[in-house]
mmCIF file of C-alpha atoms in Angstrom:
data_model
loop_
_atom_site.group_PDB
_atom_site.id
_atom_site.type_symbol
_atom_site.label_atom_id
_atom_site.label_comp_id
_atom_site.label_asym_id
_atom_site.label_seq_id
_atom_site.Cartn_x
_atom_site.Cartn_y
_atom_site.Cartn_z
ATOM 1 C CA MET A 17 -36.526 40.362 13.209
ATOM 2 C CA ALA A 18 -36.176 40.373 9.475
ATOM 3 C CA GLY A 19 -39.333 40.007 7.218
ATOM 4 C CA ARG A 20 -40.025 36.943 5.249
ATOM 5 C CA GLY A 21 -37.206 36.338 2.738
ATOM 6 C CA GLY A 22 -35.072 39.171 4.360
ATOM 7 C CA ALA A 23 -31.454 38.779 5.318
ATOM 8 C CA GLY A 24 -32.216 37.256 8.706
ATOM 9 C CA ARG A 25 -33.468 34.024 7.251
ATOM 10 C CA ARG A 26 -31.185 31.194 6.310
ATOM 11 C CA PRO A 27 -31.250 30.683 2.467
ATOM 12 C CA ARG A 28 -32.805 27.317 1.401
ATOM 13 C CA ARG A 29 -30.427 24.760 -0.155
ATOM 14 C CA PRO A 30 -31.233 23.901 -3.802
ATOM 15 C CA ARG A 31 -31.967 20.309 -4.138
ATOM 16 C CA GLY A 32 -29.976 19.586 -7.483
ATOM 17 C CA GLY A 33 -29.204 20.759 -10.924
ATOM 18 C CA ARG A 34 -26.897 23.386 -12.144
ATOM 19 C CA LEU A 35 -28.203 25.805 -9.337
ATOM 20 C CA GLY A 36 -27.398 23.224 -6.529
ATOM 21 C CA ARG A 37 -23.706 22.625 -8.008
ATOM 22 C CA LEU A 38 -23.345 26.183 -7.862
ATOM 23 C CA TRP A 39 -24.426 26.511 -4.383
ATOM 24 C CA ARG A 40 -22.236 23.767 -3.275
ATOM 25 C CA ARG A 41 -19.344 25.314 -5.044
ATOM 26 C CA ASN A 42 -19.685 28.612 -3.131
ATOM 27 C CA LEU A 43 -20.051 27.239 0.401
ATOM 28 C CA PRO A 44 -17.634 28.998 2.963
ATOM 29 C CA GLU A 45 -14.543 27.337 3.884
ATOM 30 C CA SER A 46 -15.661 26.684 7.429
ATOM 31 C CA ASP A 47 -18.653 24.608 6.446
ATOM 32 C CA GLY A 48 -18.025 21.028 7.228
ATOM 33 C CA SER A 49 -19.876 19.924 4.123
ATOM 34 C CA ARG A 50 -17.249 21.271 1.906
ATOM 35 C CA ARG A 51 -14.855 18.531 0.321
ATOM 36 C CA GLY A 52 -11.517 18.755 -1.063
ATOM 37 C CA ARG A 53 -10.532 18.924 -4.700
ATOM 38 C CA HIS A 54 -10.638 15.200 -5.356
ATOM 39 C CA GLY A 55 -13.344 14.233 -2.846
ATOM 40 C CA THR A 56 -11.543 14.095 0.500
ATOM 41 C CA ALA A 57 -11.655 16.667 3.301
ATOM 42 C CA PRO A 58 -8.981 19.475 3.250
ATOM 43 C CA GLY A 59 -5.837 18.200 5.164
ATOM 44 C CA SER A 60 -6.835 14.518 4.789
ATOM 45 C CA PRO A 61 -4.208 12.123 2.921
ATOM 46 C CA PRO A 62 -4.870 11.702 -0.891
ATOM 47 C CA ARG A 63 -7.188 8.902 -1.911
ATOM 48 C CA VAL A 64 -5.663 5.487 -2.798
ATOM 49 C CA ARG A 65 -7.248 3.439 -5.298
ATOM 50 C CA HIS A 66 -6.584 -0.382 -6.347
ATOM 51 C CA ALA A 67 -8.279 -2.638 -8.782
ATOM 52 C CA ILE A 68 -9.439 -5.802 -7.550
ATOM 53 C CA LEU A 69 -10.839 -9.006 -9.074
ATOM 54 C CA LEU A 70 -13.774 -10.933 -7.537
ATOM 55 C CA GLU A 71 -13.529 -14.575 -8.503
ATOM 56 C CA ARG A 72 -16.604 -16.494 -7.346
ATOM 57 C CA ALA A 73 -17.854 -19.953 -8.183
ATOM 58 C CA GLY A 74 -20.281 -20.016 -11.119
ATOM 59 C CA VAL A 75 -19.835 -16.263 -11.723
ATOM 60 C CA GLU A 76 -17.845 -14.566 -14.266
ATOM 61 C CA THR A 77 -14.921 -12.623 -12.812
ATOM 62 C CA GLU A 78 -15.868 -9.132 -11.868
ATOM 63 C CA GLU A 79 -13.389 -6.172 -11.638
ATOM 64 C CA ARG A 80 -13.902 -3.408 -9.012
ATOM 65 C CA GLU A 81 -12.133 -0.407 -7.758
ATOM 66 C CA LEU A 82 -11.306 -0.373 -4.168
ATOM 67 C CA LEU A 83 -11.443 3.203 -2.884
ATOM 68 C CA SER A 84 -11.773 2.867 0.846
ATOM 69 C CA ALA A 85 -12.200 0.144 3.597
ATOM 70 C CA VAL A 86 -14.739 -2.295 2.781
ATOM 71 C CA THR A 87 -15.823 -5.602 4.129
ATOM 72 C CA ALA A 88 -16.495 -8.885 2.130
ATOM 73 C CA GLY A 89 -18.712 -11.757 3.260
ATOM 74 C CA GLY A 90 -22.295 -13.261 2.945
ATOM 75 C CA SER A 91 -24.227 -10.541 4.275
ATOM 76 C CA ARG A 92 -26.257 -8.099 2.581
ATOM 77 C CA ALA A 93 -24.174 -5.320 4.509
ATOM 78 C CA ASP A 94 -20.973 -6.347 2.872
ATOM 79 C CA LEU A 95 -20.012 -4.285 -0.107
ATOM 80 C CA LEU A 96 -18.065 -7.182 -1.627
ATOM 81 C CA PRO A 97 -20.591 -10.150 -1.744
ATOM 82 C CA LEU A 98 -19.098 -13.692 -1.368
ATOM 83 C CA PRO A 99 -22.019 -16.388 -1.329
ATOM 84 C CA GLY A 100 -21.458 -18.893 1.459
ATOM 85 C CA ALA A 101 -18.904 -16.888 3.545
ATOM 86 C CA PRO A 102 -19.703 -15.421 7.027
ATOM 87 C CA ALA A 103 -20.849 -11.888 7.392
ATOM 88 C CA ALA A 104 -18.096 -9.569 7.254
ATOM 89 C CA ALA A 105 -15.720 -12.473 6.834
ATOM 90 C CA VAL A 106 -12.515 -10.158 5.881
ATOM 91 C CA ARG A 107 -11.937 -6.372 6.052
ATOM 92 C CA LEU A 108 -9.938 -4.728 3.001
ATOM 93 C CA GLN A 109 -8.153 -1.435 3.407
ATOM 94 C CA PRO A 110 -6.274 0.219 0.412
ATOM 95 C CA CYS A 111 -2.950 1.730 1.213
ATOM 96 C CA ALA A 112 -0.013 3.082 -0.821
ATOM 97 C CA ALA A 113 1.789 -0.415 -0.720
ATOM 98 C CA GLY A 114 -1.376 -2.543 -1.741
ATOM 99 C CA VAL A 115 -4.480 -3.649 0.268
ATOM 100 C CA ILE A 116 -4.397 -4.798 3.793
ATOM 101 C CA ALA A 117 -6.625 -7.816 4.568
ATOM 102 C CA GLU A 118 -7.840 -8.280 8.071
ATOM 103 C CA ALA A 119 -9.681 -11.703 8.946
ATOM 104 C CA ARG A 120 -12.830 -11.356 10.800
ATOM 105 C CA ALA A 121 -13.837 -15.109 10.691
ATOM 106 C CA ILE A 122 -12.388 -18.437 10.671
ATOM 107 C CA GLY A 123 -11.153 -20.081 7.291
ATOM 108 C CA VAL A 124 -9.762 -17.046 5.866
ATOM 109 C CA ARG A 125 -6.507 -17.398 3.684
ATOM 110 C CA ALA A 126 -4.269 -14.604 2.413
ATOM 111 C CA ALA A 127 -1.367 -14.774 0.130
ATOM 112 C CA GLY A 128 -1.697 -18.403 0.245
ATOM 113 C CA ARG A 129 -1.335 -18.629 3.908
ATOM 114 C CA PRO A 130 -3.894 -19.005 6.756
ATOM 115 C CA LEU A 131 -5.125 -15.598 8.435
ATOM 116 C CA LEU A 132 -6.458 -16.140 12.002
ATOM 117 C CA PRO A 133 -9.373 -13.689 12.969
ATOM 118 C CA GLY A 134 -7.880 -10.382 13.954
ATOM 119 C CA ALA A 135 -4.541 -10.878 11.956
ATOM 120 C CA ARG A 136 -3.536 -8.718 9.265
ATOM 121 C CA ARG A 137 -1.831 -9.273 5.958
ATOM 122 C CA LEU A 138 -0.709 -7.039 3.163
ATOM 123 C CA LEU A 139 -1.713 -8.060 -0.349
ATOM 124 C CA ARG A 140 0.442 -6.940 -3.130
ATOM 125 C CA PRO A 141 -0.364 -7.166 -6.896
ATOM 126 C CA GLY A 142 -1.384 -10.664 -7.854
ATOM 127 C CA GLU A 143 -2.051 -11.736 -4.335
ATOM 128 C CA GLY A 144 -5.395 -12.554 -2.933
ATOM 129 C CA VAL A 145 -7.672 -13.361 0.048
ATOM 130 C CA GLU A 146 -9.782 -16.609 -0.120
ATOM 131 C CA VAL A 147 -12.877 -17.353 1.994
ATOM 132 C CA GLY A 148 -15.931 -19.497 1.524
ATOM 133 C CA GLY A 149 -14.727 -20.691 -1.831
ATOM 134 C CA SER A 150 -14.393 -17.324 -3.309
ATOM 135 C CA ARG A 151 -11.214 -15.332 -3.880
ATOM 136 C CA ILE A 152 -10.488 -11.560 -3.992
ATOM 137 C CA ARG A 153 -7.372 -10.841 -5.860
ATOM 138 C CA LEU A 154 -5.346 -7.598 -6.303
ATOM 139 C CA ALA A 155 -5.112 -7.030 -10.026
ATOM 140 C CA PRO A 156 -1.657 -7.614 -11.020
ATOM 141 C CA ALA A 157 0.120 -4.732 -12.777
ATOM 142 C CA SER A 158 2.407 -4.661 -16.079
ATOM 143 C CA VAL A 159 5.607 -3.200 -16.106
ATOM 144 C CA ALA A 160 4.464 0.332 -17.175
ATOM 145 C CA GLU A 161 1.635 0.220 -14.626
ATOM 146 C CA ARG A 162 4.003 -0.564 -11.868
ATOM 147 C CA THR A 163 6.097 2.269 -12.792
ATOM 148 C CA CYS A 164 3.306 4.632 -12.618
ATOM 149 C CA LEU A 165 1.963 3.231 -9.437
ATOM 150 C CA ALA A 166 5.391 3.613 -7.770
ATOM 151 C CA ALA A 167 5.748 7.162 -8.883
ATOM 152 C CA ALA A 168 2.156 7.884 -7.827
ATOM 153 C CA ALA A 169 2.865 6.220 -4.461
ATOM 154 C CA LEU A 170 5.842 8.614 -3.930
ATOM 155 C CA LEU A 171 3.762 11.512 -4.804
ATOM 156 C CA ARG A 172 1.038 10.570 -2.565
ATOM 157 C CA ASP A 173 3.371 10.138 0.358
ATOM 158 C CA ALA A 174 5.040 13.423 -0.286
ATOM 159 C CA ALA A 175 1.585 15.074 -0.387
ATOM 160 C CA ALA A 176 0.248 13.245 2.731
ATOM 161 C CA SER A 177 3.200 13.570 5.001
ATOM 162 C CA PRO A 178 5.719 16.459 5.479
ATOM 163 C CA GLU A 179 8.637 13.608 5.633
ATOM 164 C CA ALA A 180 10.558 12.595 2.567
ATOM 165 C CA PRO A 181 8.848 9.771 0.575
ATOM 166 C CA VAL A 182 10.361 6.379 0.527
ATOM 167 C CA ALA A 183 12.257 6.034 -2.761
ATOM 168 C CA GLY A 184 15.315 3.798 -2.077
ATOM 169 C CA PRO A 185 15.684 0.545 -0.577
ATOM 170 C CA HIS A 186 13.286 -0.064 2.343
ATOM 171 C CA LEU A 187 11.414 -2.739 4.448
ATOM 172 C CA LEU A 188 7.739 -3.308 3.898
ATOM 173 C CA VAL A 189 5.814 -4.713 6.693
ATOM 174 C CA LEU A 190 3.646 -7.703 5.472
ATOM 175 C CA THR A 191 1.759 -8.741 8.622
ATOM 176 C CA GLY A 192 0.779 -7.586 11.939
ATOM 177 C CA THR A 193 -0.786 -4.333 13.172
ATOM 178 C CA SER A 194 1.822 -2.224 11.112
ATOM 179 C CA ALA A 195 1.114 -4.091 7.865
ATOM 180 C CA GLY A 196 1.689 -1.803 4.775
ATOM 181 C CA THR A 197 4.265 0.280 6.986
ATOM 182 C CA ARG A 198 7.628 1.160 5.048
ATOM 183 C CA TYR A 199 11.167 1.642 6.802
ATOM 184 C CA PRO A 200 13.867 3.158 4.723
ATOM 185 C CA LEU A 201 17.067 1.469 4.957
ATOM 186 C CA VAL A 202 20.156 3.180 6.079
ATOM 187 C CA ALA A 203 23.863 1.892 6.871
ATOM 188 C CA ASP A 204 22.818 0.388 10.414
ATOM 189 C CA GLN A 205 19.767 -0.287 11.914
ATOM 190 C CA VAL A 206 18.401 -2.681 14.641
ATOM 191 C CA LEU A 207 15.030 -4.522 14.377
ATOM 192 C CA GLY A 208 13.325 -5.170 17.682
ATOM 193 C CA ARG A 209 10.604 -4.272 20.235
ATOM 194 C CA GLY A 210 12.910 -2.410 22.531
ATOM 195 C CA ARG A 211 13.391 1.535 22.877
ATOM 196 C CA SER A 212 16.831 1.288 21.511
ATOM 197 C CA ALA A 213 15.591 -0.454 18.203
ATOM 198 C CA THR A 214 15.757 1.667 15.215
ATOM 199 C CA ILE A 215 12.908 0.051 13.665
ATOM 200 C CA ARG A 216 10.516 -0.752 16.582
ATOM 201 C CA LEU A 217 7.939 -3.521 16.130
ATOM 202 C CA ALA A 218 4.836 -4.084 18.044
ATOM 203 C CA ASP A 219 5.293 -7.864 18.508
ATOM 204 C CA PRO A 220 5.599 -9.602 21.679
ATOM 205 C CA LEU A 221 7.697 -12.445 20.377
ATOM 206 C CA ALA A 222 10.309 -10.280 19.029
ATOM 207 C CA SER A 223 13.426 -9.485 21.224
ATOM 208 C CA ARG A 224 14.326 -6.006 22.123
ATOM 209 C CA ARG A 225 17.149 -6.052 19.945
ATOM 210 C CA HIS A 226 16.250 -8.839 17.623
ATOM 211 C CA ALA A 227 18.262 -8.438 14.299
ATOM 212 C CA ARG A 228 20.626 -5.899 12.732
ATOM 213 C CA LEU A 229 20.308 -4.582 9.134
ATOM 214 C CA ARG A 230 23.350 -3.245 7.238
ATOM 215 C CA LEU A 231 23.048 -1.409 3.946
ATOM 216 C CA GLU A 232 26.445 -1.429 2.021
ATOM 217 C CA ALA A 233 27.677 -0.938 -1.403
ATOM 218 C CA GLY A 234 27.252 -4.603 -2.158
ATOM 219 C CA GLY A 235 23.594 -4.693 -0.883
ATOM 220 C CA ALA A 236 21.599 -5.216 2.249
ATOM 221 C CA SER A 237 22.380 -7.987 4.785
ATOM 222 C CA VAL A 238 20.774 -9.131 8.118
ATOM 223 C CA GLU A 239 22.053 -10.621 11.180
ATOM 224 C CA ASP A 240 20.528 -12.302 14.168
ATOM 225 C CA LEU A 241 21.632 -10.680 17.460
ATOM 226 C CA GLY A 242 20.970 -13.649 19.665
ATOM 227 C CA SER A 243 17.184 -13.330 19.697
ATOM 228 C CA LYS A 244 15.050 -15.638 21.954
ATOM 229 C CA ASN A 245 12.709 -16.926 19.030
ATOM 230 C CA GLY A 246 15.392 -16.742 16.226
ATOM 231 C CA LEU A 247 15.385 -15.007 12.781
ATOM 232 C CA ARG A 248 14.257 -16.537 9.330
ATOM 233 C CA VAL A 249 14.622 -15.459 5.870
ATOM 234 C CA ASN A 250 12.492 -17.076 3.471
ATOM 235 C CA GLY A 251 11.701 -19.677 5.965
ATOM 236 C CA VAL A 252 15.372 -20.510 6.512
ATOM 237 C CA ALA A 253 16.740 -20.112 9.982
ATOM 238 C CA VAL A 254 19.564 -17.315 10.253
ATOM 239 C CA GLU A 255 22.382 -17.814 12.950
ATOM 240 C CA ARG A 256 24.536 -15.167 14.209
ATOM 241 C CA ARG A 257 26.147 -14.086 10.841
ATOM 242 C CA PRO A 258 25.527 -11.684 8.115
ATOM 243 C CA TRP A 259 22.930 -12.874 5.775
ATOM 244 C CA PRO A 260 22.850 -11.334 2.372
ATOM 245 C CA LEU A 261 19.215 -9.963 1.343
ATOM 246 C CA ARG A 262 17.835 -9.595 -2.171
ATOM 247 C CA ASP A 263 14.813 -7.779 -3.431
ATOM 248 C CA GLY A 264 11.641 -9.761 -2.299
ATOM 249 C CA ASP A 265 13.252 -11.820 0.453
ATOM 250 C CA GLU A 266 10.901 -12.200 3.210
ATOM 251 C CA ILE A 267 12.209 -11.724 6.996
ATOM 252 C CA ALA A 268 10.386 -13.165 9.893
ATOM 253 C CA VAL A 269 10.812 -11.364 13.312
ATOM 254 C CA GLY A 270 8.640 -13.068 15.933
ATOM 255 C CA GLU A 271 5.172 -13.043 14.187
ATOM 256 C CA THR A 272 6.083 -10.160 11.978
ATOM 257 C CA ILE A 273 6.946 -10.749 8.298
ATOM 258 C CA LEU A 274 8.824 -7.945 6.486
ATOM 259 C CA THR A 275 10.139 -7.972 2.880
ATOM 260 C CA LEU A 276 12.965 -6.121 1.303
ATOM 261 C CA VAL A 277 11.917 -3.768 -1.457
ATOM 262 C CA ASP A 278 14.974 -2.652 -3.711
ATOM 263 C CA ALA A 279 13.584 -1.613 -7.186
ATOM 264 C CA SER A 280 17.108 -0.732 -8.404
ATOM 265 C CA ALA A 281 17.964 -4.409 -8.071
ATOM 266 C CA ARG A 282 15.031 -5.551 -10.532
ATOM 267 C CA GLU A 283 16.023 -4.121 -13.996
ATOM 268 C CA PRO A 284 19.151 -2.398 -15.091
ATOM 269 C CA ALA A 285 18.495 1.180 -15.771
ATOM 270 C CA PRO A 286 18.736 2.017 -19.617
ATOM 271 C CA SER A 287 21.689 3.760 -20.480
ATOM 272 C CA LEU A 288 22.402 5.775 -23.695
ATOM 273 C CA ALA A 289 24.427 4.124 -26.328
ATOM 274 C CA ASP A 290 28.210 4.740 -26.733
ATOM 275 C CA PRO A 291 29.041 7.073 -29.720
ATOM 276 C CA GLY A 292 30.710 4.302 -31.558
ATOM 277 C CA ASP A 293 27.400 2.151 -31.426
ATOM 278 C CA ASP A 294 25.190 1.601 -34.425
ATOM 279 C CA PRO A 295 23.163 5.024 -35.038
ATOM 280 C CA SER A 296 19.878 2.834 -34.834
ATOM 281 C CA THR A 297 20.870 1.734 -31.411
ATOM 282 C CA ALA A 298 21.406 5.313 -30.098
ATOM 283 C CA ILE A 299 18.036 6.507 -31.666
ATOM 284 C CA ALA A 300 16.326 3.398 -29.621
ATOM 285 C CA SER A 301 18.018 4.350 -26.475
ATOM 286 C CA LEU A 302 17.004 7.941 -26.803
ATOM 287 C CA ASN A 303 13.602 6.833 -27.577
ATOM 288 C CA HIS A 304 13.384 4.529 -24.326
ATOM 289 C CA ALA A 305 14.780 7.571 -22.328
ATOM 290 C CA ALA A 306 12.089 9.837 -23.902
ATOM 291 C CA ALA A 307 9.405 7.405 -23.141
ATOM 292 C CA ALA A 308 10.772 6.836 -19.324
ATOM 293 C CA ALA A 309 10.411 10.683 -18.996
ATOM 294 C CA LEU A 310 7.038 10.925 -20.421
ATOM 295 C CA LEU A 311 5.953 8.057 -18.264
ATOM 296 C CA GLY A 312 7.058 9.657 -15.389
ATOM 297 C CA LEU A 313 5.035 13.031 -16.233
ATOM 298 C CA CYS A 314 1.994 10.665 -16.885
ATOM 299 C CA ALA A 315 2.472 8.991 -13.476
ATOM 300 C CA ALA A 316 2.629 12.537 -11.725
ATOM 301 C CA ALA A 317 -0.570 13.599 -13.562
ATOM 302 C CA LEU A 318 -2.313 10.205 -12.561
ATOM 303 C CA ALA A 319 -1.324 10.756 -9.058
ATOM 304 C CA LEU A 320 -2.475 14.166 -8.794
ATOM 305 C CA ALA A 321 -5.840 13.335 -10.331
ATOM 306 C CA SER A 322 -6.241 10.388 -7.855
#
């Protein structure tokens, strides 16, 4: 046996200060207490963060940063206190597409609609959840911030999964157990709960082959395939004929609501001026292009630092 202070004795861990930081920095890779570069364990998905606004009666609006799943309610154990609300009334989980709200009490509303206990709803920028006279809202993003967030989400997806990130038109699930999931659109897809469906939904009210989605040069469209419970787009029943879709349209399949996300259809991409145009116009176009490129680099840096 080694003597006191010899090599056979496990070294004591410094409590704090510069020596403690150096000790933690030099922990072996096999030590479970070592964290990744940005505070997450090696191999885990990058951390997603969102700014939320707490709006409570008689209290000034408070802005907080949501980094992980938390509960909101009237209990001291809730990290988001809501006076007068039941304990753990709602659970909030950040994801790349927004924040998933899961009701755990009666009287919860999400995105302006009732949310029954156990149900989930994806909150996007500007949307919120209401309970007990209080409201938690996902902070709206400006045009520049939306560009940064979209680029950051793409980089996070690429880092968290070996699959290609979702960059083009896609469906975003707003409700149900798959809330926050994104499905890239291709030329021809089938929505349903059956094994033959291209996009499978864990929804007992969805038919095995519920609807057909098509993506063509003119845009996307959806068609009911004779489903038992019908198909709705923005609350309007769709019969067995192709129904054109636009960015932001909501598709109801059983109890699941999905929305079409097509960023290319929102704002035309800036183009360089023709040679015959006024020189000031050409300079302004070049400035816009340079600003867009710089914004992309900033978004990449922010995503890697998140």
